[in-house]
């Protein structure tokens, strides 16, 4: 398997790559178009705010012309009892490319990369009917919760390592690397 910013998966004429800093404006524009102005008010955003995606798990889909047409990111979180996991999202595909298999290609690649990197579980809040095809279900999240409002039946998990979430409980908490913006604010608070 080819990794990093190199071509690694092709869904039709679309390739999956590691997200690069130059992708940020196009990714943000895509998310605004697809998810709307309330996207930053979701409970999942509380776990992403001020953090960097998990190392190697920010992916983009590009058309043959190089246009960014899809994105998925995974974030480090811990369960209330301290178990490490990943939070997937957002997954978004340009509306002009919807139903072309790009979302599925991004999901398969993200899951494969998470396994390769040694992660044990992925959590998400999303459409159960869509995510079931990748092995996600709500059974392993019954004793877990999000830090804000969410629909319980949409809180799903996929164990990458058998029994990784067995007995897991409590509210998810952010973990992993802080973003440069957050680090700067923390440093200012320490100095001031």
Steps between C-alpha positions, in 0.01 A plus 500: 500500500629848414469756783534873578433753227539242224217343305363213705136432407308572184119524485436546131705804403548615860811442710542508879793692650622619837367849567762772453499853650418642155175294505352688798316779309345255252410256780334775706306625196385144423387444861310831500320407175417144601431535873371855525553780748411297811776244454711647780218468754500120510611307809779339297645846444556535876740207476679641193528864605859602569640164387684364201370190322660172601840459337462368143119502513397817316413399144373670188358372172610673178350489154717439194533877466630526857188658650424402859170309487497319834644501850507291816694552821540291814579643843652355816253468787482303823198337656389604847696207642817602313505270197648649183283511190449706185207726417421505128368810335406687322472288187391716208481463121430777252131493409587479129678169568246348740422128455823447306668283764732774628366489856538123509855522365589760764347282774678183390832682477453671839417169670795323335737779607366495857566124513847543350583769757395273788177666616246282678159660436319770301192687624273735308161667500331436168245318288493140623364371169803644317772407749379141562656396169842572657421303818384785726213448743359647820547190719845602629398860583214427742705599807684785322380855442592814310572834675179665387174422322494212251263231379588177681408277201752694287791446744688210342821304548730268312750291694824461305633275776255243640348605836673841495183669625370216718391659828596850381293774661476872564509819297753531217783748556738657250860381494786511255692796362382854560481734202757780466227757573413327827865459600555872443205592723623263771850651481356853528301398806815359663700817427221744598 
